[in-house]
mmCIF file of C-alpha atoms in Angstrom:
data_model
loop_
_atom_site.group_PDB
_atom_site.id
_atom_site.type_symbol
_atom_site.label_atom_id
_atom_site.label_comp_id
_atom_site.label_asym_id
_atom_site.label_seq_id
_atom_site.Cartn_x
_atom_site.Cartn_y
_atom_site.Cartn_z
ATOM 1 C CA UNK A 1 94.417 141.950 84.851
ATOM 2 C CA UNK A 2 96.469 138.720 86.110
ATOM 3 C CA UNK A 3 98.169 136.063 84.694
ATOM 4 C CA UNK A 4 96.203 132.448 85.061
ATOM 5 C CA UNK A 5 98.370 129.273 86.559
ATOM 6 C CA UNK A 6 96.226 126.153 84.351
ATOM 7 C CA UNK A 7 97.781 123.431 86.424
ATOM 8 C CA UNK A 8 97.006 119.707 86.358
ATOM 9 C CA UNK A 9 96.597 117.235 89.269
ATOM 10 C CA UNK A 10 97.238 113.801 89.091
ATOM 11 C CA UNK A 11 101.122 113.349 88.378
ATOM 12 C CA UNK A 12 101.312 116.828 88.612
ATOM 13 C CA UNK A 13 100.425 117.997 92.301
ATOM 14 C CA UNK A 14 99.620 114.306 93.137
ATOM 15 C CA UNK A 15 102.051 110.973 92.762
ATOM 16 C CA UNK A 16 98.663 108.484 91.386
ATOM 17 C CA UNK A 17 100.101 107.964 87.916
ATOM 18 C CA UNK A 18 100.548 104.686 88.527
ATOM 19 C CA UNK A 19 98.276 104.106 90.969
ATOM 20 C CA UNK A 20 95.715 104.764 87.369
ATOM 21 C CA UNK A 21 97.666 102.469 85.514
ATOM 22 C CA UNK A 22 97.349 98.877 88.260
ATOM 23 C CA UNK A 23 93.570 100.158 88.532
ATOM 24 C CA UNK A 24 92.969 100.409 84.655
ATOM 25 C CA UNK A 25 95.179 97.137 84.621
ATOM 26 C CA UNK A 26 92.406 95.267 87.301
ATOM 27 C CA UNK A 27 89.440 96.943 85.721
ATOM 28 C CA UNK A 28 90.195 95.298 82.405
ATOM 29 C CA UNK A 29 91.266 92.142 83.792
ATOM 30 C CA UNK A 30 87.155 92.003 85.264
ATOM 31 C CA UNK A 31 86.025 91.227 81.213
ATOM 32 C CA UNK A 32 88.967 89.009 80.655
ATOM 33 C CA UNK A 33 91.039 91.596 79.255
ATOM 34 C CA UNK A 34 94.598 91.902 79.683
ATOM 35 C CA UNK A 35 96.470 95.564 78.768
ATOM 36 C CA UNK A 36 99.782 95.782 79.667
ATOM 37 C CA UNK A 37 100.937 97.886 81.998
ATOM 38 C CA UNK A 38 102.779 99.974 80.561
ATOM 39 C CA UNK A 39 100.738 100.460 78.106
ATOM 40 C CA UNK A 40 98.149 101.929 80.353
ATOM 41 C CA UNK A 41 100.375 104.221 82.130
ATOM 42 C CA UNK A 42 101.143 105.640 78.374
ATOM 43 C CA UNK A 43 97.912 106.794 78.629
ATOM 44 C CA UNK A 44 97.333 108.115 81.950
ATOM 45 C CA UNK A 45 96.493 112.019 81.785
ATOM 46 C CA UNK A 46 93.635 111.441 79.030
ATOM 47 C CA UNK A 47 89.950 111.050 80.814
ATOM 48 C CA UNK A 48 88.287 107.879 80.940
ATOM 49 C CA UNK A 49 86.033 108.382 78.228
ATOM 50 C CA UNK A 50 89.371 108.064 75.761
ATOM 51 C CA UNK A 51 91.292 105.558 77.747
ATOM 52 C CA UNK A 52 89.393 102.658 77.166
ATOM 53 C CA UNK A 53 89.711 102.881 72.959
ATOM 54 C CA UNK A 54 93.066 104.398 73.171
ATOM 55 C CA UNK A 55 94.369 101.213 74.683
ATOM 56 C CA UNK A 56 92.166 98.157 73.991
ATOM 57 C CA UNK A 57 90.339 99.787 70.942
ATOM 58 C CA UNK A 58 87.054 100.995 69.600
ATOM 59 C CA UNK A 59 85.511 97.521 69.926
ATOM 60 C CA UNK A 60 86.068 97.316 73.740
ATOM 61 C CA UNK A 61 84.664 100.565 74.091
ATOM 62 C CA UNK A 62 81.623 99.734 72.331
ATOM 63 C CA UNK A 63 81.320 95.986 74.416
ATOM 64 C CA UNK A 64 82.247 97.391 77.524
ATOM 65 C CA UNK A 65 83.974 101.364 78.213
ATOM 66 C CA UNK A 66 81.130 102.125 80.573
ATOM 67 C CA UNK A 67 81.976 98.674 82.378
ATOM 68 C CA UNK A 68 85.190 99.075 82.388
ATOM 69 C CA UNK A 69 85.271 102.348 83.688
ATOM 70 C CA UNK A 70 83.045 101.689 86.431
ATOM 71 C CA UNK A 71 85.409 99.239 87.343
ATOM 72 C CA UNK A 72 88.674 101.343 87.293
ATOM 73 C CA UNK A 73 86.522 103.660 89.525
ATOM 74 C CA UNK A 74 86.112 100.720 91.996
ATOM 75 C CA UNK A 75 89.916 99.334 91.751
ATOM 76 C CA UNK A 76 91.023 102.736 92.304
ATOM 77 C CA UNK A 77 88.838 104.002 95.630
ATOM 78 C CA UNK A 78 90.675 101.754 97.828
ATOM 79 C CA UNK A 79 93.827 102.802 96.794
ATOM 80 C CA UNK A 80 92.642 106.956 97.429
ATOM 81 C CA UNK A 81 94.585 107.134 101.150
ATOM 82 C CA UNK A 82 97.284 106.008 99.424
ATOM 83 C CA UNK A 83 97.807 109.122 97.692
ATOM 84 C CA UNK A 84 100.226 111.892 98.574
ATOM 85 C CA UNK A 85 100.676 115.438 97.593
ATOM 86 C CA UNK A 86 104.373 115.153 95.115
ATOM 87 C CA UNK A 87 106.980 117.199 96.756
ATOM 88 C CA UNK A 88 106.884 120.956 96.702
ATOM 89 C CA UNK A 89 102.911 120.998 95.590
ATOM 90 C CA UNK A 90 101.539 122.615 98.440
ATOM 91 C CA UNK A 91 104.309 125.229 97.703
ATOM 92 C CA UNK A 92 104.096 125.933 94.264
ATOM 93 C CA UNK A 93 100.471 126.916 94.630
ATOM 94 C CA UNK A 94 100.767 129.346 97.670
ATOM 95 C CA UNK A 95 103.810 130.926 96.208
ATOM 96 C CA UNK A 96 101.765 131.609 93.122
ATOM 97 C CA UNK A 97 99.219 133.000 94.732
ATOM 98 C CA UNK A 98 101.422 135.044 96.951
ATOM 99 C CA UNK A 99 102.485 136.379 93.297
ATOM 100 C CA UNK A 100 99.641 137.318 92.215
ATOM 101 C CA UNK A 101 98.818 134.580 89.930
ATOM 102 C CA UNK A 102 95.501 133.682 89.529
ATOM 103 C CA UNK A 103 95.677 129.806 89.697
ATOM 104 C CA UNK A 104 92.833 127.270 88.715
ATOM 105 C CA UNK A 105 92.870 123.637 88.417
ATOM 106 C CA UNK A 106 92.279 121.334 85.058
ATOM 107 C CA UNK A 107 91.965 118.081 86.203
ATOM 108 C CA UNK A 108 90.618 114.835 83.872
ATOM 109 C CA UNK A 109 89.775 113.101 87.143
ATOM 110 C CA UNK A 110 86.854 112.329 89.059
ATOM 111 C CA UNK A 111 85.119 115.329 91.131
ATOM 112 C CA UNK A 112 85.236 113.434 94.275
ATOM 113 C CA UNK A 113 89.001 112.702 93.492
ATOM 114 C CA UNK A 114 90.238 115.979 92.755
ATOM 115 C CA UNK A 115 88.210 117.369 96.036
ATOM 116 C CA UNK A 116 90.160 115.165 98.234
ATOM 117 C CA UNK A 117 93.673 116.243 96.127
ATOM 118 C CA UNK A 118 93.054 119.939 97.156
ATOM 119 C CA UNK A 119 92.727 118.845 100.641
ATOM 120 C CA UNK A 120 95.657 117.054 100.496
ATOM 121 C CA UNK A 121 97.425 119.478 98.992
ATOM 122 C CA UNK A 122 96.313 121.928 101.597
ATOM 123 C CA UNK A 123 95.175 124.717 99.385
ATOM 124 C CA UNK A 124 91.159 124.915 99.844
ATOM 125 C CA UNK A 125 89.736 127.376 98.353
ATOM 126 C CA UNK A 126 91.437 127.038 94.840
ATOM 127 C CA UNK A 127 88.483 126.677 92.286
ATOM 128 C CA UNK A 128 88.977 123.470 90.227
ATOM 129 C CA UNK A 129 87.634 121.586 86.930
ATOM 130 C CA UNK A 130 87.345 117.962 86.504
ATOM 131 C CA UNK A 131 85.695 115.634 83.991
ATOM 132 C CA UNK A 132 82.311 115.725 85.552
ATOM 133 C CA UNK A 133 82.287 119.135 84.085
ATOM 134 C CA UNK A 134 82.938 118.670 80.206
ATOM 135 C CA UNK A 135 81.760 116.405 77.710
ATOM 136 C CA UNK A 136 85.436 115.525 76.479
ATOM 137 C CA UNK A 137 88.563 115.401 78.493
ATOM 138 C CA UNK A 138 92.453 115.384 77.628
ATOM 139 C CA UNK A 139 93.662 115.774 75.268
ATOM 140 C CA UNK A 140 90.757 117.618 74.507
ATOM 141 C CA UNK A 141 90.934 121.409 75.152
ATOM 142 C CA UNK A 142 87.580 121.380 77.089
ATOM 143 C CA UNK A 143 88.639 121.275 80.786
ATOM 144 C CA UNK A 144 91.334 124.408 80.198
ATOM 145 C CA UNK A 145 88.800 126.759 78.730
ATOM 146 C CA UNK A 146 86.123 125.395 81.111
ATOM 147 C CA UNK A 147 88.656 126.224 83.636
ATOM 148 C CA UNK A 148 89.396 129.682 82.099
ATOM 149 C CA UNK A 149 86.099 130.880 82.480
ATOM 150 C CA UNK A 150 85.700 128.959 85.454
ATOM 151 C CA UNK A 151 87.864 131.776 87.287
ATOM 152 C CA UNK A 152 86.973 134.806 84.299
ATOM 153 C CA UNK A 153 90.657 135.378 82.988
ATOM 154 C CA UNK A 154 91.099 138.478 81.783
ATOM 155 C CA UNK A 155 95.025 137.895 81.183
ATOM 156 C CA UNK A 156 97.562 135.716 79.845
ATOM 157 C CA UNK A 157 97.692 131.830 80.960
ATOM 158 C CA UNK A 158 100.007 128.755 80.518
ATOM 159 C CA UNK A 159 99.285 125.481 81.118
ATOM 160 C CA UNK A 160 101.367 122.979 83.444
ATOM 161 C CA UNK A 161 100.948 119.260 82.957
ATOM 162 C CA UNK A 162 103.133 116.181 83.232
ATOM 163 C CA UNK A 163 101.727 114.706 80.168
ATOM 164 C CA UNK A 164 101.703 114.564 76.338
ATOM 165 C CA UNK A 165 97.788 114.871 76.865
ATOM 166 C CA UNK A 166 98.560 118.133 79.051
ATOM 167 C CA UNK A 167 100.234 119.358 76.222
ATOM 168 C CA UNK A 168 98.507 118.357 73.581
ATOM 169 C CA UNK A 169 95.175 119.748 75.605
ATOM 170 C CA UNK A 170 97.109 123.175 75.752
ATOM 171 C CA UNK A 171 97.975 123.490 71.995
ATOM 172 C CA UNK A 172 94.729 122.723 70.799
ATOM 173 C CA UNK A 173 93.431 125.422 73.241
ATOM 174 C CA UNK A 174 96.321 128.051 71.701
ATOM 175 C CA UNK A 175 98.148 127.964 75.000
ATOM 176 C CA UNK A 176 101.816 127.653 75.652
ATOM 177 C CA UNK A 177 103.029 124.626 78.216
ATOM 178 C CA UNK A 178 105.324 123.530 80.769
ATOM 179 C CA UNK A 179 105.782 120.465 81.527
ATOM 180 C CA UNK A 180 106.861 118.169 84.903
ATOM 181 C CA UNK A 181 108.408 114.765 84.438
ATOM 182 C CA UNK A 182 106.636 113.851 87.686
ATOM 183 C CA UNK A 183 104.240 111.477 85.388
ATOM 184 C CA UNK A 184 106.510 109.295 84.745
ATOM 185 C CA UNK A 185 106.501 110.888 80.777
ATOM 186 C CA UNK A 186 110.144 111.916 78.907
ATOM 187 C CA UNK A 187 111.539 115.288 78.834
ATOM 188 C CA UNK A 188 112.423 114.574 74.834
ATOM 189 C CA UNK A 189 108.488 113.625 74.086
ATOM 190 C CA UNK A 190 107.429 115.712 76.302
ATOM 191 C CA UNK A 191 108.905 119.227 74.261
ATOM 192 C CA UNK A 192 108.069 117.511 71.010
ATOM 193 C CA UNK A 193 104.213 117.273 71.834
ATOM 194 C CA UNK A 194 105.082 121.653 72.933
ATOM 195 C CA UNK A 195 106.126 121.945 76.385
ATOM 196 C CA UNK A 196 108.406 125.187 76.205
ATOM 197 C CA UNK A 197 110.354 123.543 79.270
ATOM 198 C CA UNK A 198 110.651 120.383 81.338
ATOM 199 C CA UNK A 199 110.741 120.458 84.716
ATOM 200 C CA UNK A 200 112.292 117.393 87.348
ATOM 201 C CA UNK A 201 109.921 119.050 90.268
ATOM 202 C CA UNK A 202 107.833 121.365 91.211
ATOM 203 C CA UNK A 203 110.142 123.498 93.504
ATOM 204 C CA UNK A 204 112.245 124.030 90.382
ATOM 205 C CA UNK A 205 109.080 125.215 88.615
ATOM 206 C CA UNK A 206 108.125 127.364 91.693
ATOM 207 C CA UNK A 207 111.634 129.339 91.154
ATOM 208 C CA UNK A 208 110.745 129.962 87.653
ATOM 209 C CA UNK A 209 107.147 131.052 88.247
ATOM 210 C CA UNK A 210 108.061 134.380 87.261
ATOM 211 C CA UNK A 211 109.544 134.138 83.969
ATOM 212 C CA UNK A 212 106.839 131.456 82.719
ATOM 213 C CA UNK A 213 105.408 131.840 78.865
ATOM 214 C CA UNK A 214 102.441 133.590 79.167
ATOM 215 C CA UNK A 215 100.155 134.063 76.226
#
């Protein structure tokens, strides 16, 4: 029986945060809509299929989600060899393993996206969830139990994310979370959505891999 690593991708193994948020920004801007920025990076680590009422509201999604997510999808391929692995990833994930961990993947992004993460990343091999396989993403608690059984845990698990949705995802699945501040998201709002503890990076994480919450 092993413990189960739930980590999440982008702005956690991944810097494309904001990468999301100037895509989102363009996509909207193609129907004459104009979120602000920082607005849209507030909501980076929910999937798609919430993003688009979350920040322009149920209206827009009703006129035009599927539009404007097709769009974001566009705005956001070019950018893809941008992309690099955040310091430490490729670390954290071997040194788990080499632990014993079982690790799996929860990602809200595309398939094709997270595919080329874990290549980046240089850990193939490591089975992985994304929004192509659930019905509702973040902060929904659909892609962690998908992911559970994705990799039949027979142990405890705890959830790593660099967002509010991360945590909130990880509650509503009765899982304890850590958190990275990697996403651009604050240690303070990041514990009061449950994040047990806040990490700065991922090597600092990696020491305490160990002595995570487990439940």
């Amino acid at each position: 029986m092993s413990n189960t690593l739930v980590l999440d991708v982008d702005g956690t193994l991944v810097d494309t945060n904001y990468h999301h948020a100037v895509a989102w920004f363009r996509a909207f801007r193609r129907f004459d809509i104009t979120v602000p920025t920082w607005r849209l990076h507030r909501a980076i680590g929910m999937g798609g299929d919430k993003l688009v009422a979350a920040v322009a509201g149920d209206r827009v999604e009703e006129e035009h989600g599927d539009g404007v997510r097709r769009a974001w999808e566009a705005a956001f391929e070019p950018m893809l060899g941008e992309v690099r692995p955040l310091e430490g990833a490729h670390r954290l994930v071997t040194t788990a393993l080499e632990q014993g961990l079982t690790v799996v993947l929860a990602s809200s992004g595309k398939r094709h996206h997270v595919d080329h993460y874990v290549k980046l990343i240089g850990v193939e091999g490591v089975v992985s969830t994304s929004s192509d396989d659930v019905e509702h993403s973040k902060p929904a608690p659909d892609l962690i139990e998908v992911a559970l059984r994705r990799v039949d845990a027979d142990g405890r698990a705890v959830v790593v994310g660099d967002s509010v949705w991360d945590c909130d995802a990880a509650r509503r699945a009765g899982l304890p979370v850590v958190a990275l501040r990697t996403g651009g998201f604050g240690e303070a709002e990041l514990k009061e959505h449950g994040a047990s503890t806040v990490y700065e990076e991922l090597d600092q994480l990696r020491a305490d891999l160990t002595d995570l919450p487990m439940a």
